[in-house]
Amino acid sequence: MNSPFQQASLDRALPALSQNRVLRNTYMLLALSMVPTVIGALVGIQMQFSFMAGSPFIAFMLFLGIAWGFMYAIERNKNSGLGVALLLGFTFFMGLMLSRILQVALGFSNGASMITLAAGGTGAVFFTMATVASVSKRDFSNMGKFLFVGMIVVLLAIVANIFLQIPALSLAISAVAVLVFSAYILYDLSRIVQGGETNYVSATLAVYLDIYNVFISLLHLIMAFTGERD
């Protein structure tokens, strides 16, 4: 029979073990999710995939509808293998959608190096935020409402700029998106570390979307400032 001291130690250790397991599984599934993303992007580039390019507003709303449909289904099935399968299907779809901006980037003479730079920058942001979330004892959950408002502002600005077509606004949106979704990486990983998120499928979905948006926004900024035509 455990002594009160041993029981107290066990009670403290079990949540920590659970959080470490969720974090480890999240990182593993996140790494796996990059495989269908890359495959989807390569398929899209080979097909010269263009998602309703003639109707950008309808295309954007349809994209959001499909993406939210996937996310709803993933959350509904997050405790089963179907949730993992849906997540991997979703990342393939997101890779397919990513192919459009990659095609634009590859139209520049330094396209490959810009994509590599954006990927490296995204990796650096993720590594930094993951380190802060793991090492810091601070609870970043109070950032949630602020970040949600920031995300809504970014979405509304994107919709507005579909009609306005202002290059400076487009760059401003990308810059704000890098900041908002970089902070979201910290927020989402901190929730796992602090025990606020206990399902690794939900955690992977959240962090994947953060990384995806940081990459696209960084690539857009890099193309705007360093893109070279032949």
PDB file of C-alpha atoms in Angstrom, residues 54-223:
ATOM      1  CA  GLY A  54     -11.570  32.879 -62.284  1.00  0.00           C
ATOM      2  CA  SER A  55     -13.732  33.386 -59.192  1.00  0.00           C
ATOM      3  CA  PRO A  56     -11.417  34.116 -56.238  1.00  0.00           C
ATOM      4  CA  PHE A  57     -14.178  34.982 -53.751  1.00  0.00           C
ATOM      5  CA  ILE A  58     -16.214  31.851 -54.518  1.00  0.00           C
ATOM      6  CA  ALA A  59     -13.003  29.799 -54.481  1.00  0.00           C
ATOM      7  CA  PHE A  60     -12.029  31.170 -51.065  1.00  0.00           C
ATOM      8  CA  MET A  61     -15.466  30.548 -49.553  1.00  0.00           C
ATOM      9  CA  LEU A  62     -15.595  27.037 -51.055  1.00  0.00           C
ATOM     10  CA  PHE A  63     -12.110  26.345 -49.681  1.00  0.00           C
ATOM     11  CA  LEU A  64     -13.203  27.472 -46.210  1.00  0.00           C
ATOM     12  CA  GLY A  65     -16.326  25.304 -46.462  1.00  0.00           C
ATOM     13  CA  ILE A  66     -14.343  22.186 -47.386  1.00  0.00           C
ATOM     14  CA  ALA A  67     -11.655  22.903 -44.779  1.00  0.00           C
ATOM     15  CA  TRP A  68     -14.173  23.482 -41.983  1.00  0.00           C
ATOM     16  CA  GLY A  69     -16.064  20.345 -43.058  1.00  0.00           C
ATOM     17  CA  PHE A  70     -12.859  18.335 -42.691  1.00  0.00           C
ATOM     18  CA  MET A  71     -12.082  19.942 -39.323  1.00  0.00           C
ATOM     19  CA  TYR A  72     -15.580  19.229 -38.007  1.00  0.00           C
ATOM     20  CA  ALA A  73     -15.328  15.588 -39.070  1.00  0.00           C
ATOM     21  CA  ILE A  74     -11.843  15.263 -37.539  1.00  0.00           C
ATOM     22  CA  GLU A  75     -13.039  16.662 -34.205  1.00  0.00           C
ATOM     23  CA  ARG A  76     -16.066  14.357 -34.218  1.00  0.00           C
ATOM     24  CA  ASN A  77     -13.811  11.318 -34.728  1.00  0.00           C
ATOM     25  CA  LYS A  78     -10.721  12.440 -32.829  1.00  0.00           C
ATOM     26  CA  ASN A  79     -10.820   9.455 -30.464  1.00  0.00           C
ATOM     27  CA  SER A  80     -10.677   6.851 -33.236  1.00  0.00           C
ATOM     28  CA  GLY A  81      -8.451   5.803 -36.103  1.00  0.00           C
ATOM     29  CA  LEU A  82     -10.923   7.462 -38.486  1.00  0.00           C
ATOM     30  CA  GLY A  83      -9.907  10.822 -37.023  1.00  0.00           C
ATOM     31  CA  VAL A  84      -6.275  10.168 -37.946  1.00  0.00           C
ATOM     32  CA  ALA A  85      -7.298   9.063 -41.464  1.00  0.00           C
ATOM     33  CA  LEU A  86      -9.435  12.181 -41.922  1.00  0.00           C
ATOM     34  CA  LEU A  87      -6.564  14.348 -40.692  1.00  0.00           C
ATOM     35  CA  LEU A  88      -4.191  12.836 -43.250  1.00  0.00           C
ATOM     36  CA  GLY A  89      -6.828  13.307 -45.970  1.00  0.00           C
ATOM     37  CA  PHE A  90      -7.209  16.914 -44.902  1.00  0.00           C
ATOM     38  CA  THR A  91      -3.457  17.517 -45.092  1.00  0.00           C
ATOM     39  CA  PHE A  92      -3.436  16.089 -48.642  1.00  0.00           C
ATOM     40  CA  PHE A  93      -6.190  18.559 -49.555  1.00  0.00           C
ATOM     41  CA  MET A  94      -4.232  21.399 -47.961  1.00  0.00           C
ATOM     42  CA  GLY A  95      -1.145  20.343 -49.921  1.00  0.00           C
ATOM     43  CA  LEU A  96      -3.201  20.460 -53.111  1.00  0.00           C
ATOM     44  CA  MET A  97      -4.329  23.992 -52.220  1.00  0.00           C
ATOM     45  CA  LEU A  98      -0.742  24.927 -51.377  1.00  0.00           C
ATOM     46  CA  SER A  99       0.356  24.015 -54.899  1.00  0.00           C
ATOM     47  CA  ARG A 100      -1.111  27.232 -56.313  1.00  0.00           C
ATOM     48  CA  ILE A 101       1.243  29.582 -54.448  1.00  0.00           C
ATOM     49  CA  LEU A 102       4.111  27.156 -55.074  1.00  0.00           C
ATOM     50  CA  GLN A 103       3.433  27.363 -58.818  1.00  0.00           C
ATOM     51  CA  VAL A 104       3.586  31.158 -58.587  1.00  0.00           C
ATOM     52  CA  ALA A 105       6.849  30.967 -56.639  1.00  0.00           C
ATOM     53  CA  LEU A 106       8.385  28.554 -59.140  1.00  0.00           C
ATOM     54  CA  GLY A 107       7.595  31.081 -61.877  1.00  0.00           C
ATOM     55  CA  PHE A 108      10.461  33.197 -60.455  1.00  0.00           C
ATOM     56  CA  SER A 109      14.047  32.373 -61.359  1.00  0.00           C
ATOM     57  CA  ASN A 110      14.848  31.974 -57.646  1.00  0.00           C
ATOM     58  CA  GLY A 111      11.576  30.184 -56.836  1.00  0.00           C
ATOM     59  CA  ALA A 112      13.129  27.055 -55.326  1.00  0.00           C
ATOM     60  CA  SER A 113      15.375  29.071 -53.009  1.00  0.00           C
ATOM     61  CA  MET A 114      12.426  31.218 -51.881  1.00  0.00           C
ATOM     62  CA  ILE A 115      10.384  28.117 -51.037  1.00  0.00           C
ATOM     63  CA  THR A 116      13.353  26.685 -49.138  1.00  0.00           C
ATOM     64  CA  LEU A 117      13.805  29.960 -47.253  1.00  0.00           C
ATOM     65  CA  ALA A 118      10.111  30.056 -46.309  1.00  0.00           C
ATOM     66  CA  ALA A 119      10.272  26.431 -45.128  1.00  0.00           C
ATOM     67  CA  GLY A 120      13.419  27.146 -43.121  1.00  0.00           C
ATOM     68  CA  GLY A 121      11.874  30.251 -41.588  1.00  0.00           C
ATOM     69  CA  THR A 122       8.743  28.309 -40.656  1.00  0.00           C
ATOM     70  CA  GLY A 123      10.881  25.586 -39.088  1.00  0.00           C
ATOM     71  CA  ALA A 124      12.805  28.184 -37.084  1.00  0.00           C
ATOM     72  CA  VAL A 125       9.557  29.751 -35.840  1.00  0.00           C
ATOM     73  CA  PHE A 126       8.193  26.340 -34.836  1.00  0.00           C
ATOM     74  CA  PHE A 127      11.399  25.302 -33.068  1.00  0.00           C
ATOM     75  CA  THR A 128      11.535  28.599 -31.158  1.00  0.00           C
ATOM     76  CA  MET A 129       7.893  28.472 -30.063  1.00  0.00           C
ATOM     77  CA  ALA A 130       8.110  24.778 -29.158  1.00  0.00           C
ATOM     78  CA  THR A 131      11.171  25.477 -27.018  1.00  0.00           C
ATOM     79  CA  VAL A 132       9.475  28.382 -25.231  1.00  0.00           C
ATOM     80  CA  ALA A 133       6.320  26.321 -24.643  1.00  0.00           C
ATOM     81  CA  SER A 134       8.317  23.377 -23.247  1.00  0.00           C
ATOM     82  CA  VAL A 135      10.862  25.288 -21.154  1.00  0.00           C
ATOM     83  CA  SER A 136       8.777  28.194 -19.885  1.00  0.00           C
ATOM     84  CA  LYS A 137       6.599  27.598 -16.831  1.00  0.00           C
ATOM     85  CA  ARG A 138       4.241  30.343 -17.956  1.00  0.00           C
ATOM     86  CA  ASP A 139       0.658  29.568 -18.952  1.00  0.00           C
ATOM     87  CA  PHE A 140      -0.111  31.229 -22.297  1.00  0.00           C
ATOM     88  CA  SER A 141      -3.817  30.339 -22.314  1.00  0.00           C
ATOM     89  CA  ASN A 142      -4.761  33.979 -21.726  1.00  0.00           C
ATOM     90  CA  MET A 143      -3.600  34.680 -25.304  1.00  0.00           C
ATOM     91  CA  GLY A 144      -6.505  32.683 -26.741  1.00  0.00           C
ATOM     92  CA  LYS A 145      -9.138  35.419 -27.067  1.00  0.00           C
ATOM     93  CA  PHE A 146      -6.651  37.955 -28.432  1.00  0.00           C
ATOM     94  CA  LEU A 147      -5.354  35.495 -31.038  1.00  0.00           C
ATOM     95  CA  PHE A 148      -8.871  34.485 -32.078  1.00  0.00           C
ATOM     96  CA  VAL A 149      -9.734  38.131 -32.704  1.00  0.00           C
ATOM     97  CA  GLY A 150      -6.505  38.513 -34.679  1.00  0.00           C
ATOM     98  CA  MET A 151      -7.373  35.487 -36.827  1.00  0.00           C
ATOM     99  CA  ILE A 152     -10.865  36.837 -37.556  1.00  0.00           C
ATOM    100  CA  VAL A 153      -9.380  40.210 -38.539  1.00  0.00           C
ATOM    101  CA  VAL A 154      -6.959  38.458 -40.906  1.00  0.00           C
ATOM    102  CA  LEU A 155      -9.805  36.468 -42.508  1.00  0.00           C
ATOM    103  CA  LEU A 156     -11.965  39.563 -42.965  1.00  0.00           C
ATOM    104  CA  ALA A 157      -9.017  41.479 -44.442  1.00  0.00           C
ATOM    105  CA  ILE A 158      -8.374  38.631 -46.895  1.00  0.00           C
ATOM    106  CA  VAL A 159     -12.011  38.693 -48.030  1.00  0.00           C
ATOM    107  CA  ALA A 160     -11.926  42.495 -48.373  1.00  0.00           C
ATOM    108  CA  ASN A 161      -8.725  42.411 -50.393  1.00  0.00           C
ATOM    109  CA  ILE A 162     -10.195  39.882 -52.826  1.00  0.00           C
ATOM    110  CA  PHE A 163     -12.309  42.810 -54.015  1.00  0.00           C
ATOM    111  CA  LEU A 164      -9.909  45.698 -53.318  1.00  0.00           C
ATOM    112  CA  GLN A 165      -6.765  44.060 -54.750  1.00  0.00           C
ATOM    113  CA  ILE A 166      -4.394  46.402 -52.867  1.00  0.00           C
ATOM    114  CA  PRO A 167      -0.797  45.028 -52.910  1.00  0.00           C
ATOM    115  CA  ALA A 168       0.205  46.904 -49.742  1.00  0.00           C
ATOM    116  CA  LEU A 169      -2.796  45.483 -47.861  1.00  0.00           C
ATOM    117  CA  SER A 170      -1.899  42.002 -49.076  1.00  0.00           C
ATOM    118  CA  LEU A 171       1.615  42.374 -47.646  1.00  0.00           C
ATOM    119  CA  ALA A 172       0.236  43.767 -44.382  1.00  0.00           C
ATOM    120  CA  ILE A 173      -2.131  40.793 -44.087  1.00  0.00           C
ATOM    121  CA  SER A 174       0.766  38.364 -44.580  1.00  0.00           C
ATOM    122  CA  ALA A 175       2.920  40.160 -42.003  1.00  0.00           C
ATOM    123  CA  VAL A 176       0.126  40.128 -39.411  1.00  0.00           C
ATOM    124  CA  ALA A 177      -0.651  36.484 -40.224  1.00  0.00           C
ATOM    125  CA  VAL A 178       2.976  35.490 -39.541  1.00  0.00           C
ATOM    126  CA  LEU A 179       2.762  37.137 -36.114  1.00  0.00           C
ATOM    127  CA  VAL A 180      -0.690  35.778 -35.241  1.00  0.00           C
ATOM    128  CA  PHE A 181      -0.047  32.181 -36.278  1.00  0.00           C
ATOM    129  CA  SER A 182       3.458  32.119 -34.807  1.00  0.00           C
ATOM    130  CA  ALA A 183       1.847  33.103 -31.505  1.00  0.00           C
ATOM    131  CA  TYR A 184      -0.810  30.426 -32.104  1.00  0.00           C
ATOM    132  CA  ILE A 185       1.957  27.787 -32.287  1.00  0.00           C
ATOM    133  CA  LEU A 186       3.106  28.883 -28.837  1.00  0.00           C
ATOM    134  CA  TYR A 187      -0.474  28.958 -27.539  1.00  0.00           C
ATOM    135  CA  ASP A 188      -1.420  25.515 -28.893  1.00  0.00           C
ATOM    136  CA  LEU A 189       1.783  23.795 -27.754  1.00  0.00           C
ATOM    137  CA  SER A 190       1.532  25.473 -24.354  1.00  0.00           C
ATOM    138  CA  ARG A 191      -1.979  24.063 -23.936  1.00  0.00           C
ATOM    139  CA  ILE A 192      -0.561  20.564 -24.393  1.00  0.00           C
ATOM    140  CA  VAL A 193       2.307  21.165 -21.964  1.00  0.00           C
ATOM    141  CA  GLN A 194      -0.035  22.695 -19.375  1.00  0.00           C
ATOM    142  CA  GLY A 195      -2.566  19.875 -19.742  1.00  0.00           C
ATOM    143  CA  GLY A 196      -5.263  21.936 -21.430  1.00  0.00           C
ATOM    144  CA  GLU A 197      -5.279  19.720 -24.544  1.00  0.00           C
ATOM    145  CA  THR A 198      -5.398  15.966 -23.975  1.00  0.00           C
ATOM    146  CA  ASN A 199      -6.156  14.668 -27.472  1.00  0.00           C
ATOM    147  CA  TYR A 200      -3.218  14.452 -29.844  1.00  0.00           C
ATOM    148  CA  VAL A 201      -5.396  14.454 -33.005  1.00  0.00           C
ATOM    149  CA  SER A 202      -6.978  17.784 -32.058  1.00  0.00           C
ATOM    150  CA  ALA A 203      -3.576  19.104 -31.022  1.00  0.00           C
ATOM    151  CA  THR A 204      -1.987  18.057 -34.324  1.00  0.00           C
ATOM    152  CA  LEU A 205      -4.779  19.673 -36.337  1.00  0.00           C
ATOM    153  CA  ALA A 206      -4.347  22.984 -34.498  1.00  0.00           C
ATOM    154  CA  VAL A 207      -0.538  23.080 -34.769  1.00  0.00           C
ATOM    155  CA  TYR A 208      -0.626  21.948 -38.422  1.00  0.00           C
ATOM    156  CA  LEU A 209      -2.900  24.858 -39.357  1.00  0.00           C
ATOM    157  CA  ASP A 210      -0.606  27.270 -37.501  1.00  0.00           C
ATOM    158  CA  ILE A 211       2.464  26.021 -39.371  1.00  0.00           C
ATOM    159  CA  TYR A 212       0.638  25.999 -42.715  1.00  0.00           C
ATOM    160  CA  ASN A 213      -0.423  29.634 -42.348  1.00  0.00           C
ATOM    161  CA  VAL A 214       3.017  30.774 -41.194  1.00  0.00           C
ATOM    162  CA  PHE A 215       4.603  29.095 -44.241  1.00  0.00           C
ATOM    163  CA  ILE A 216       2.184  30.589 -46.776  1.00  0.00           C
ATOM    164  CA  SER A 217       2.449  34.077 -45.267  1.00  0.00           C
ATOM    165  CA  LEU A 218       6.248  33.946 -45.112  1.00  0.00           C
ATOM    166  CA  LEU A 219       6.446  32.716 -48.711  1.00  0.00           C
ATOM    167  CA  HIS A 220       4.196  35.543 -49.866  1.00  0.00           C
ATOM    168  CA  LEU A 221       6.392  38.130 -48.151  1.00  0.00           C
ATOM    169  CA  ILE A 222       9.593  36.569 -49.476  1.00  0.00           C
ATOM    170  CA  MET A 223       8.229  36.526 -53.033  1.00  0.00           C
TER     171      MET A 223
END
